mmCIF file of C-alpha atoms and ligand atoms in Angstrom:
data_model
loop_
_atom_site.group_PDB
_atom_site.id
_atom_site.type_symbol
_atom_site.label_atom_id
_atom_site.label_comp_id
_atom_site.label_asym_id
_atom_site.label_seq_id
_atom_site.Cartn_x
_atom_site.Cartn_y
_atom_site.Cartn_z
ATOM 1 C CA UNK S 1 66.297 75.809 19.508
ATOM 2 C CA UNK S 2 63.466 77.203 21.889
ATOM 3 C CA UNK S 3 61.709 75.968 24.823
ATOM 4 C CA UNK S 4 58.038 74.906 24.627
ATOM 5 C CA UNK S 5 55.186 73.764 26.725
ATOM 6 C CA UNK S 6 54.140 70.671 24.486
ATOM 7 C CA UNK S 7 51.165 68.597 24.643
ATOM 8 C CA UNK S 8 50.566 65.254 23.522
ATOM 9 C CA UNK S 9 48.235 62.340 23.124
ATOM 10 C CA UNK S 10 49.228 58.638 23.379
ATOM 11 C CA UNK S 11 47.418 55.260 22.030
ATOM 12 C CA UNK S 12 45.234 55.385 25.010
ATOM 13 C CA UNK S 13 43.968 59.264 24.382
ATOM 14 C CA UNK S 14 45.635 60.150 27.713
ATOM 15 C CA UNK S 15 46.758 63.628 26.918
ATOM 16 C CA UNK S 16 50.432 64.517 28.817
ATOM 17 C CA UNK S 17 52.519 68.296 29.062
ATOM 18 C CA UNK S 18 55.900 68.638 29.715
ATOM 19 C CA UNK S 19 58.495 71.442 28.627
ATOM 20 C CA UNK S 20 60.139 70.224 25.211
ATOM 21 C CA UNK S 21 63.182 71.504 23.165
ATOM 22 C CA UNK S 22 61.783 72.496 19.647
ATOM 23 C CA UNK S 23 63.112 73.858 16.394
ATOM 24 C CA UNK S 24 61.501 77.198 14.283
ATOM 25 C CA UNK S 25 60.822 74.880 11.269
ATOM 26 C CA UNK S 26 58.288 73.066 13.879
ATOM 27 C CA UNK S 27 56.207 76.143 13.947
ATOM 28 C CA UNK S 28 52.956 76.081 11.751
ATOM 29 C CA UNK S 29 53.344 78.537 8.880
ATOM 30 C CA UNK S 30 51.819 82.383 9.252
ATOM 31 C CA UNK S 31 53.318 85.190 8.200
ATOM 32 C CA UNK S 32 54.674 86.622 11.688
ATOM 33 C CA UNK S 33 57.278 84.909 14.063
ATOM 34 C CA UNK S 34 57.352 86.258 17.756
ATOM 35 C CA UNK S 35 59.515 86.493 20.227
ATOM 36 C CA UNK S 36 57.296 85.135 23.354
ATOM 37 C CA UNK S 37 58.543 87.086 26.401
ATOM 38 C CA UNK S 38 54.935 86.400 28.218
ATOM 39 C CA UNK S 39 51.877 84.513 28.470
ATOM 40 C CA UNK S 40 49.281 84.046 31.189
ATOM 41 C CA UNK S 41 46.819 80.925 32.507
ATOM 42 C CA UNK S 42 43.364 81.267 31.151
ATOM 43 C CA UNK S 43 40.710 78.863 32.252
ATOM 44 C CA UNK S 44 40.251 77.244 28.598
ATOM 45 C CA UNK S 45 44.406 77.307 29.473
ATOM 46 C CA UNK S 46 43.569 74.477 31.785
ATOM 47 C CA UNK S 47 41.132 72.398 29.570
ATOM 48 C CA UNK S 48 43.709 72.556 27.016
ATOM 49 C CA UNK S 49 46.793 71.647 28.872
ATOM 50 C CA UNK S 50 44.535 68.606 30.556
ATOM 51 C CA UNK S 51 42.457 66.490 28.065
ATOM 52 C CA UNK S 52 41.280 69.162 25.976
ATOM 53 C CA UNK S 53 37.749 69.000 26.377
ATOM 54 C CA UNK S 54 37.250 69.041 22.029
ATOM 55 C CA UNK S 55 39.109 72.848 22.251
ATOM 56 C CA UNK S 56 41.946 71.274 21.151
ATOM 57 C CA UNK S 57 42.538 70.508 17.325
ATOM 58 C CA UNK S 58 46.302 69.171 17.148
ATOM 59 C CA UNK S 59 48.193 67.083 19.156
ATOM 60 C CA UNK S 60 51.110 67.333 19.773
ATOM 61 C CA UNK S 61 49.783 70.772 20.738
ATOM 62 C CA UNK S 62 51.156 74.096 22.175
ATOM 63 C CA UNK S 63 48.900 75.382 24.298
ATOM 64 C CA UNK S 64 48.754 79.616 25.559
ATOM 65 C CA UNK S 65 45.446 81.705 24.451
ATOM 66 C CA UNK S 66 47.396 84.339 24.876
ATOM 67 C CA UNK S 67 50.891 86.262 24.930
ATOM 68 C CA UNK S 68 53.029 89.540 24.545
ATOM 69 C CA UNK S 69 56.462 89.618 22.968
ATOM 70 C CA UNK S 70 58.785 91.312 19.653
ATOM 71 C CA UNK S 71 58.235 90.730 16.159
ATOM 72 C CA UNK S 72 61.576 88.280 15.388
ATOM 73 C CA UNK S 73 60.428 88.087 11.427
ATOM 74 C CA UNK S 74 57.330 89.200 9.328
ATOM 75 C CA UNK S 75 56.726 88.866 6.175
ATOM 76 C CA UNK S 76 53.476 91.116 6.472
ATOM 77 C CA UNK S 77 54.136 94.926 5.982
ATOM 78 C CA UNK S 78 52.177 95.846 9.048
ATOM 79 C CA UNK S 79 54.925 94.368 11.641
ATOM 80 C CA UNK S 80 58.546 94.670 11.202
ATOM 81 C CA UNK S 81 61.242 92.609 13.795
ATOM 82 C CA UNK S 82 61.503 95.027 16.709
ATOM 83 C CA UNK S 83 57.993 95.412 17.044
ATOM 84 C CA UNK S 84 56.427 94.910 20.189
ATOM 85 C CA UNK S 85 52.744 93.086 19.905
ATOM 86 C CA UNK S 86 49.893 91.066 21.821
ATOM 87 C CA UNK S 87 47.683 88.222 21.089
ATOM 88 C CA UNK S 88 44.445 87.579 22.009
ATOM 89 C CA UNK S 89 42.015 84.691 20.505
ATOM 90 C CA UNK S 90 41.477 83.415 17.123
ATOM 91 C CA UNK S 91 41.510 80.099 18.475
ATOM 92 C CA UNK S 92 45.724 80.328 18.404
ATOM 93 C CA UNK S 93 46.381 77.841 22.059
ATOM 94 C CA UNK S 94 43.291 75.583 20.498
ATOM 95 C CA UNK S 95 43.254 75.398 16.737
ATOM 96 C CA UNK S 96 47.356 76.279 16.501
ATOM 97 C CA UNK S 97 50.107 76.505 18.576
ATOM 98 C CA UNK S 98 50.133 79.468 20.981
ATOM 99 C CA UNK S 99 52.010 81.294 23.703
ATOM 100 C CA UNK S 100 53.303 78.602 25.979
ATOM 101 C CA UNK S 101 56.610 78.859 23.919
ATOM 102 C CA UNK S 102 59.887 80.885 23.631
ATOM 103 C CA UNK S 103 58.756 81.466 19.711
ATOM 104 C CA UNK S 104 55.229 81.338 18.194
ATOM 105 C CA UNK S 105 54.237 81.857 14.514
ATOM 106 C CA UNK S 106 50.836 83.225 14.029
ATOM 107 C CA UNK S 107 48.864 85.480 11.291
ATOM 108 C CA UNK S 108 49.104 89.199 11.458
ATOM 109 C CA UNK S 109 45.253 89.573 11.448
ATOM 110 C CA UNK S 110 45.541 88.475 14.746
ATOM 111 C CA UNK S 111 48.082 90.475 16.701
ATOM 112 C CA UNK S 112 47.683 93.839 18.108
ATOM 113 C CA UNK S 113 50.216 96.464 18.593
ATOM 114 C CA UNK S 114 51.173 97.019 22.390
ATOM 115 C CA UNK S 115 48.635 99.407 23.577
ATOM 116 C CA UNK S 116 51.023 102.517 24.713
ATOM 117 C CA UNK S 117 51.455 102.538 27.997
ATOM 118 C CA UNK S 118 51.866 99.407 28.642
ATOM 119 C CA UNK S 119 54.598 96.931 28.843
ATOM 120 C CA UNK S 120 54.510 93.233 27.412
ATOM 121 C CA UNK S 121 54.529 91.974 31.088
ATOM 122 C CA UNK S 122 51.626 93.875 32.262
ATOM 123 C CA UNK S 123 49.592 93.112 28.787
ATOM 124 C CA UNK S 124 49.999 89.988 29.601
ATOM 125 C CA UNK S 125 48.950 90.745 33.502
ATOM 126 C CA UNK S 126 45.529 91.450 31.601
ATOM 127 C CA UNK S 127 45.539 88.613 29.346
ATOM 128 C CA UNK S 128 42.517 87.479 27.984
ATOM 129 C CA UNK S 129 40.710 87.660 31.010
ATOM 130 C CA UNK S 130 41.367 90.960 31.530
ATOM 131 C CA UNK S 131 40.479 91.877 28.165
ATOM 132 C CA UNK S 132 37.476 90.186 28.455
ATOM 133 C CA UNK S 133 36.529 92.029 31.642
ATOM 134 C CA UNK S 134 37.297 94.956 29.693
ATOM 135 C CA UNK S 135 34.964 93.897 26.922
ATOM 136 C CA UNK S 136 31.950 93.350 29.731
ATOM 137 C CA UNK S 137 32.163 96.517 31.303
ATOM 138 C CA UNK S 138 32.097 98.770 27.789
ATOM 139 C CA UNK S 139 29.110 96.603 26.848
ATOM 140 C CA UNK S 140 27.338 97.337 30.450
ATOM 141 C CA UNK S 141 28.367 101.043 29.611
ATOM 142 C CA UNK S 142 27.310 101.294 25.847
ATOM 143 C CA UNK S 143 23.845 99.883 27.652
ATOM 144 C CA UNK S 144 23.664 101.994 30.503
ATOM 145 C CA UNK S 145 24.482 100.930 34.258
ATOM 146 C CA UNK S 146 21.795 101.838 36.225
ATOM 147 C CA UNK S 147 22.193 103.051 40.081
ATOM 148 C CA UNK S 148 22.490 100.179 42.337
ATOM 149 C CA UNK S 149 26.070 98.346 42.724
ATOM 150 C CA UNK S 150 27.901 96.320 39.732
ATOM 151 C CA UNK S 151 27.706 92.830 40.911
ATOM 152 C CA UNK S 152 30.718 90.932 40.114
ATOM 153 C CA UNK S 153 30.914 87.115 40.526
ATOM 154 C CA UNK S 154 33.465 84.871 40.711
ATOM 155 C CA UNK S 155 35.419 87.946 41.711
ATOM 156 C CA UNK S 156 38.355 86.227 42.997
ATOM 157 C CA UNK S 157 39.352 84.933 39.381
ATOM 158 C CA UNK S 158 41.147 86.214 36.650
ATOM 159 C CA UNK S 159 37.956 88.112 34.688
ATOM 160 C CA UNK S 160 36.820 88.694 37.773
ATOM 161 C CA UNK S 161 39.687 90.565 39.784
ATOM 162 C CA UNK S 162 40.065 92.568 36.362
ATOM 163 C CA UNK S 163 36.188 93.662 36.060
ATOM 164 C CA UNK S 164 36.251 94.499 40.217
ATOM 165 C CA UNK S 165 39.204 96.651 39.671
ATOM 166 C CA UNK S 166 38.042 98.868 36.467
ATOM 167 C CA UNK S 167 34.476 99.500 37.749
ATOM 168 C CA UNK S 168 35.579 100.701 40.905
ATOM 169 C CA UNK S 169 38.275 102.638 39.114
ATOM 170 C CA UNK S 170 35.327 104.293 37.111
ATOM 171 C CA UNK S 171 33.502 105.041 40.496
ATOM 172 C CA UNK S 172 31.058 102.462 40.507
ATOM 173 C CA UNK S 173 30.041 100.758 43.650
ATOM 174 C CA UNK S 174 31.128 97.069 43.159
ATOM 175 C CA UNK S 175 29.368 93.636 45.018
ATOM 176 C CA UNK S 176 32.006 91.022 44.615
ATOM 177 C CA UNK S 177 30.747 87.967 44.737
ATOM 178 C CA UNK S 178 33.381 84.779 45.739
ATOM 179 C CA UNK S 179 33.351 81.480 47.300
ATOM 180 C CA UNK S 180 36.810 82.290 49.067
ATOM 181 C CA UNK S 181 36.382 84.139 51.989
ATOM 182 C CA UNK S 182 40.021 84.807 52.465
ATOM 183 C CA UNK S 183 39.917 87.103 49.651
ATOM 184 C CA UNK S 184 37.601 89.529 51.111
ATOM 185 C CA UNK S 185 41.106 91.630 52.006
ATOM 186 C CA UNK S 186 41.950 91.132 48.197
ATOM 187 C CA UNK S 187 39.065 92.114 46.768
ATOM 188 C CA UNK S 188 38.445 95.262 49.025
ATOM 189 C CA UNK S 189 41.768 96.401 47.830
ATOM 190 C CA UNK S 190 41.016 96.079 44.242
ATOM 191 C CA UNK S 191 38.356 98.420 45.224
ATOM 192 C CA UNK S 192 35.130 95.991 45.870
ATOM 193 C CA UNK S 193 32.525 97.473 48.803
ATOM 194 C CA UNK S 194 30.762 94.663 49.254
ATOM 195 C CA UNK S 195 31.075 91.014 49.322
ATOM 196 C CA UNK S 196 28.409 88.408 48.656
ATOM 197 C CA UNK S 197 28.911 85.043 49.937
ATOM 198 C CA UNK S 198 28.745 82.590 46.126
ATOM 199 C CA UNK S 199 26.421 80.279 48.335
ATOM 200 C CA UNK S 200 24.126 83.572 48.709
ATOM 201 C CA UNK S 201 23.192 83.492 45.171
ATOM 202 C CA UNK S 202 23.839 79.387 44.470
ATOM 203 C CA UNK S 203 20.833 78.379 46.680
ATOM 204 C CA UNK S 204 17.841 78.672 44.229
ATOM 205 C CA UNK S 205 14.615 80.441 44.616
ATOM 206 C CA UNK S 206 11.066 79.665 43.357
ATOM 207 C CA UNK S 207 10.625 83.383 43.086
ATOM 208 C CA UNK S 208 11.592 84.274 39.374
ATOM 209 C CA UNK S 209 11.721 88.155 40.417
ATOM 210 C CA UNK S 210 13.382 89.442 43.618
ATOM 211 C CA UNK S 211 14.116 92.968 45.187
ATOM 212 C CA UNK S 212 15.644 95.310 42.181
ATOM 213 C CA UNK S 213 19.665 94.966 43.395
ATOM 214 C CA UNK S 214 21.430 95.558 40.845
ATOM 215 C CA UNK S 215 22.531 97.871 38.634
ATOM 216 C CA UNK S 216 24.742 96.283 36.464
ATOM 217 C CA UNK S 217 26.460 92.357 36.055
ATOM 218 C CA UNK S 218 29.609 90.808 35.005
ATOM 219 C CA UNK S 219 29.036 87.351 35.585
ATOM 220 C CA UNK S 220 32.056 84.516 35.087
ATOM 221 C CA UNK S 221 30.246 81.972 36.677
ATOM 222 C CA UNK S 222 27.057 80.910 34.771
ATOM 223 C CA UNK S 223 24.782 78.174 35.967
ATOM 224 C CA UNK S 224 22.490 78.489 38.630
ATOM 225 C CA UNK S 225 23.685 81.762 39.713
ATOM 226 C CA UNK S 226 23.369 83.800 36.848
ATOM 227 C CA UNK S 227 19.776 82.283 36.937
ATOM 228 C CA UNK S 228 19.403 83.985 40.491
ATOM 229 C CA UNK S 229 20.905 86.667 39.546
ATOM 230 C CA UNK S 230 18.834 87.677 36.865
ATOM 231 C CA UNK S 231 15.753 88.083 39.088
ATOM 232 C CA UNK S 232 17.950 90.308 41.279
ATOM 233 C CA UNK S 233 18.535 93.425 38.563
ATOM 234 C CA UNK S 234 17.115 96.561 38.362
ATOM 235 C CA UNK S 235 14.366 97.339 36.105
ATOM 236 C CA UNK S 236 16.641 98.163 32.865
ATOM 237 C CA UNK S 237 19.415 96.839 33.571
ATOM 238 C CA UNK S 238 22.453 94.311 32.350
ATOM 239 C CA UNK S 239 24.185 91.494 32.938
ATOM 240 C CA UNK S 240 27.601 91.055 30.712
ATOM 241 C CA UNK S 241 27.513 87.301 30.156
ATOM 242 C CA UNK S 242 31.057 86.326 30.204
ATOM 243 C CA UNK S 243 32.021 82.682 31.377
ATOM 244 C CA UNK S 244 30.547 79.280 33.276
ATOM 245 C CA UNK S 245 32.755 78.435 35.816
ATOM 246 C CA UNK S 246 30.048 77.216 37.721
ATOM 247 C CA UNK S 247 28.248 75.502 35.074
ATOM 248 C CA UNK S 248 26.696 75.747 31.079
ATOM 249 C CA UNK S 249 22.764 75.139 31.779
ATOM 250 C CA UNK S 250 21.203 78.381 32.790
ATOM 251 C CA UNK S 251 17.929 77.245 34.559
ATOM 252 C CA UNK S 252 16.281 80.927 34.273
ATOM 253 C CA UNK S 253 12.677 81.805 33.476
ATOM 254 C CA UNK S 254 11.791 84.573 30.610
ATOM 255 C CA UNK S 255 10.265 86.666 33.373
ATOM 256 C CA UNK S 256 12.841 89.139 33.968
ATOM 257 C CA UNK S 257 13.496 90.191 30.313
ATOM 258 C CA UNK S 258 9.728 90.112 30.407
ATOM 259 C CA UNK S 259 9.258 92.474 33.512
ATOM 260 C CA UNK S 260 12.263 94.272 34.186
ATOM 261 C CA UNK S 261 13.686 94.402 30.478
ATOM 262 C CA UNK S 262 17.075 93.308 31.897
ATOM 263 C CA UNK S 263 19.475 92.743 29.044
ATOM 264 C CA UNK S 264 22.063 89.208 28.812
ATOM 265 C CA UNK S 265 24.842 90.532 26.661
ATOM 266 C CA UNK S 266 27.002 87.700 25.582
ATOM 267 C CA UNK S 267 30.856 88.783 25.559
ATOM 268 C CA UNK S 268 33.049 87.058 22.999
ATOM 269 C CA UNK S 269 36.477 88.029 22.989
ATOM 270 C CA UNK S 270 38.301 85.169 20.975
ATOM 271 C CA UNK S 271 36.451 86.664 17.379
ATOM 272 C CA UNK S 272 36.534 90.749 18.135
ATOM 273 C CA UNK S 273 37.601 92.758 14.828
ATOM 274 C CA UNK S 274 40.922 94.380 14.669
ATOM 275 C CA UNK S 275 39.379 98.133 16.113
ATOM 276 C CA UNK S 276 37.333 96.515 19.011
ATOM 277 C CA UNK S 277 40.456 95.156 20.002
ATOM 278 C CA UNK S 278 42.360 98.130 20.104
ATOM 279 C CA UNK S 279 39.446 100.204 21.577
ATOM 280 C CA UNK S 280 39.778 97.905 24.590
ATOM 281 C CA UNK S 281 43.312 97.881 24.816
ATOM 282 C CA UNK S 282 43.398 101.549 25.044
ATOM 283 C CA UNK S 283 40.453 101.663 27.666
ATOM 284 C CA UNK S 284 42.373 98.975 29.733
ATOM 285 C CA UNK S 285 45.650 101.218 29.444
ATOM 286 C CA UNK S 286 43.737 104.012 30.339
ATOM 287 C CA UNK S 287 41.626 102.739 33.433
ATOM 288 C CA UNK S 288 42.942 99.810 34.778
ATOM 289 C CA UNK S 289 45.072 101.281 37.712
ATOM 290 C CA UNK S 290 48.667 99.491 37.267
ATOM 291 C CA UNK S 291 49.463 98.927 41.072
ATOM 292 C CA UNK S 292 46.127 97.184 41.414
ATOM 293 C CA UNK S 293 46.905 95.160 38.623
ATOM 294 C CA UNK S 294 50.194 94.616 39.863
ATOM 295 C CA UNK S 295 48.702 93.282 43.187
ATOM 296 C CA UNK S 296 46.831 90.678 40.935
ATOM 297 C CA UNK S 297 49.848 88.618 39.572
ATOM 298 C CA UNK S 298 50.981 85.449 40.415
ATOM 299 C CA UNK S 299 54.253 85.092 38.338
ATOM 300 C CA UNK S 300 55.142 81.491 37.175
ATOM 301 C CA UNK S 301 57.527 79.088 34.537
ATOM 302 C CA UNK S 302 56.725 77.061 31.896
ATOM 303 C CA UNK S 303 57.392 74.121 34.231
ATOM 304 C CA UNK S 304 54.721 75.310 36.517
ATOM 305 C CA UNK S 305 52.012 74.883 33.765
ATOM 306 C CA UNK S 306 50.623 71.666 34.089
ATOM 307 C CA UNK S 307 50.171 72.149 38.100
ATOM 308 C CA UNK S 308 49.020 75.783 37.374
ATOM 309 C CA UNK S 309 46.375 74.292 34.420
ATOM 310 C CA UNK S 310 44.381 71.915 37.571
ATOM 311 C CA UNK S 311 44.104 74.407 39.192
ATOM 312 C CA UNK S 312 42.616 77.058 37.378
ATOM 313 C CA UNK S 313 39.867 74.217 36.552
ATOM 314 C CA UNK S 314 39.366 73.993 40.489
ATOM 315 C CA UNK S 315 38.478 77.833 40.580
ATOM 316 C CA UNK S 316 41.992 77.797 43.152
ATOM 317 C CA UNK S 317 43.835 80.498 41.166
ATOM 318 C CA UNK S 318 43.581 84.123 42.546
ATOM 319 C CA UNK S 319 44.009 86.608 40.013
ATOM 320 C CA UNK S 320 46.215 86.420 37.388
ATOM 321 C CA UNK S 321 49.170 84.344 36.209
ATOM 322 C CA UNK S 322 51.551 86.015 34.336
ATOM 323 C CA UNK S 323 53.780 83.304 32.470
ATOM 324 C CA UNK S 324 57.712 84.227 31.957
ATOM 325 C CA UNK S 325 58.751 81.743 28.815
ATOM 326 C CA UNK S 326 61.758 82.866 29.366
ATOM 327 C CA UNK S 327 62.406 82.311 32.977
HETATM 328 P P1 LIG Y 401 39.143 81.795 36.958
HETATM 329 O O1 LIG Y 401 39.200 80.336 37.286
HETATM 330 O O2 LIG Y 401 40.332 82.636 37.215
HETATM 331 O O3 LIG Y 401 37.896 82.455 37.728
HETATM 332 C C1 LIG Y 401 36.650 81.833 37.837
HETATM 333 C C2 LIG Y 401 36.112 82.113 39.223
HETATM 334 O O4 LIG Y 401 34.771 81.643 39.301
HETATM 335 C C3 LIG Y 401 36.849 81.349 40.334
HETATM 336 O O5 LIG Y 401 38.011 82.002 40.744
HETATM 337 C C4 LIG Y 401 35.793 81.331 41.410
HETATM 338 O O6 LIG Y 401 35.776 82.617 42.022
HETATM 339 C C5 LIG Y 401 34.479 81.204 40.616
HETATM 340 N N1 LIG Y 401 34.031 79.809 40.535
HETATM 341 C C6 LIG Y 401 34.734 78.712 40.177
HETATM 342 N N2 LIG Y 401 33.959 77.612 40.209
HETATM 343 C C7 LIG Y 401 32.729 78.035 40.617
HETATM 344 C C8 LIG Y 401 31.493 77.354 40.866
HETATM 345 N N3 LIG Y 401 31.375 76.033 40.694
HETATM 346 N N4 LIG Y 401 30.435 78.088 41.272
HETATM 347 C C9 LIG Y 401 30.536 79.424 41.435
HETATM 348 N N5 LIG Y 401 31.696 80.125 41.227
HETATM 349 C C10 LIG Y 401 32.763 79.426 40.826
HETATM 350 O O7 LIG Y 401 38.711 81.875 35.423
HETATM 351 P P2 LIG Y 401 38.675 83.190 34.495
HETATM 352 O O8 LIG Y 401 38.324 84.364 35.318
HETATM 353 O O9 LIG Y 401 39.876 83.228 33.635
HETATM 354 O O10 LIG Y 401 37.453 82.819 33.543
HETATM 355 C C11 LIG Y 401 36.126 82.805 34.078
HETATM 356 C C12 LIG Y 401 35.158 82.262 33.036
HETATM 357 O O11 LIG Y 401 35.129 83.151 31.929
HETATM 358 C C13 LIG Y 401 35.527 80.890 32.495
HETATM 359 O O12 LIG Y 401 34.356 80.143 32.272
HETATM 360 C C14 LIG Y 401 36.195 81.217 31.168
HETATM 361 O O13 LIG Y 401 36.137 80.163 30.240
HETATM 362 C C15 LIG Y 401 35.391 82.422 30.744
HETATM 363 N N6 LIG Y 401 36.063 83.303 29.794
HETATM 364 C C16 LIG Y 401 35.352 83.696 28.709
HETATM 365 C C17 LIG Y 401 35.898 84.550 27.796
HETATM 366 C C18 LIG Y 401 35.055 85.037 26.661
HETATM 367 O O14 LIG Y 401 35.573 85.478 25.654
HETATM 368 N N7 LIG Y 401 33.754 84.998 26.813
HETATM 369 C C19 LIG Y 401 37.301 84.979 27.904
HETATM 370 C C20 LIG Y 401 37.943 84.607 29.146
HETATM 371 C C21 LIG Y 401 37.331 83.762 30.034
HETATM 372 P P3 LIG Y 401 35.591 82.821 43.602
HETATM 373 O O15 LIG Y 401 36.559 81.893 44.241
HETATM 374 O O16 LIG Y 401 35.851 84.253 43.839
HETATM 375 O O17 LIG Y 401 34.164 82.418 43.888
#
């Protein structure tokens, strides 16, 4: 028997998590069974452990878009037990069961070894979002960042305390842009050297062009903001399009792709083939600096998820939340 984070749906479609006892021949079928030893709280963590928002396929449901952990049995020849992998995507915490579990049985397409260098607690200290930030900044790279600073936004937040701490890590000036002024200390030690006030850039503007700012984007937030933002970039530039935390409907005007050829590159990181993945995973390894990562973590329980999966909907978590299953 194993411990799980199980959630289900009654008569009324109220949806309801609470840590469950559960057996291996509970798990969906796939050819690899893992030994969870971490997982973390991802934003579509929270819709999913709530009422699901339609990303949920399955109830009762696992939840956990990601983990780290040891091969217990495969029967594909690429893993062997003893083997120490990650997950990322493929819908697995949505579609079927993921991380939020002692064991979880998924398809071998869609692990990845662990990256060397890193252990299955600090993979899981990146987590999707960190991944994802990783993701953003090699597309801002592969499309050139131009001389002004990398704005970040929602910079307090998991993607975004990852993406502050690699570009300044490359030696890129970084504008971190939060709604939490009592993370100006954080995000200065994550290597930010400048902070923009989110209200800044949330009151709109007639004015579909503004000064040339800057020189790259990794935007979490979406909405209105990105809109603003948008006007705000360098002639050339690009803005790595990477969540909506503050909202889906981008009220933007063609005029600066028109004028100032800026470039929206949308980030996807739940479909990225096998060699993607491991390019980022080795870039991550390579320039994420572990003691700034280590400043990011929040550790936490299974029992902690449902409180933890509110909050991360409230835009209240700072940094990361590395999940111990086994704790
Ligand atoms: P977090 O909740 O950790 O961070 C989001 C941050 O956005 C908050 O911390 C807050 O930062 C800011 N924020 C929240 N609400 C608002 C608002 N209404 N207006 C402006 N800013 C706001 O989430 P993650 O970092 O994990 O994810 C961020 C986004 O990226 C989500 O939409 C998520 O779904 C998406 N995502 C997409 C992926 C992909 O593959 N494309 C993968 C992973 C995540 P602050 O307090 O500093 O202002």
């Amino acid at each position: 028997m194993f411990k799980a984070l199980v959630v289900e749906k009654d008569a009324d479609g109220k949806t309801h998590a609470g840590v469950q006892e559960m057996s291996l021949d509970q798990l969906p079928e796939a050819e690899v069974t893992v030994s969870v030893e971490y997982s973390t709280v991802n934003y579509k963590d929270g819709l999913c452990i709530g009422p699901g928002g339609g990303l949920v396929r399955n109830y009762p449901h696992v939840p956990g878009i990601d983990f780290a952990g040891t091969v217990a049995a495969s029967s594909d020849a690429r893993y062997k037990p003893g083997d120490k992998v990650v997950l990322t995507g493929w819908r697995v915490g949505e579609a079927h069961w993921g991380g939020y579990a002692q064991k979880a049985r998924v398809r071998a397409d869609w692990l990845v070894p662990l990256p060397e260098g890193l252990t299955t607690r600090q993979a899981m200290a990146v987590g999707t979002a960190g991944f994802t930030a990783m993701l953003a900044v090699m597309a801002l790279e592969d499309h050139g960042i131009k001389a002004g600073p990398v704005l970040v936004t929602g910079a307090a937040g998991g993607v975004g305390s990852v993406a502050t701490a690699i570009l300044a890590n490359l030696g890129y000036k970084v504008a971190a842009v939060t709604g939490r002024p009592e993370t100006e200390d954080y995000l200065r030690s994550l290597g930010a050297t400048q902070i923009v006030p989110r209200a800044e850039l949330n009151e709109t503007t007639k004015r579909p062009l503004e000064g040339e700012t800057w020189g790259g984007c990794v935007d979490a937030v979406g909405g209105a903001m990105l809109a603003r933002v948008l006007g705000q970039m360098e002639y050339g530039a690009s803005v790595a399009a990477v969540g909506l935390a503050g909202g889906a409907v981008l009220p933007a005007t063609v005029i600066p792709f028109l004028l100032r050829g800026v470039n929206l590159l949308g980030i996807d990181s739940v479909m990225q083939p096998y060699d993607n993945r491991l390019r980022a995973w080795a870039r991550i390894a390579r320039d994420l600096p572990m003691d700034k990562l280590e400043a990011m973590v929040q550790p936490a329980t299974l029992a902690d998820l449902p409180q933890l999966g509110a909050d991360i909907l409230k835009g209240q978590i700072k940094g990361r939340v590395v999940v111990d299953v086994n704790a």
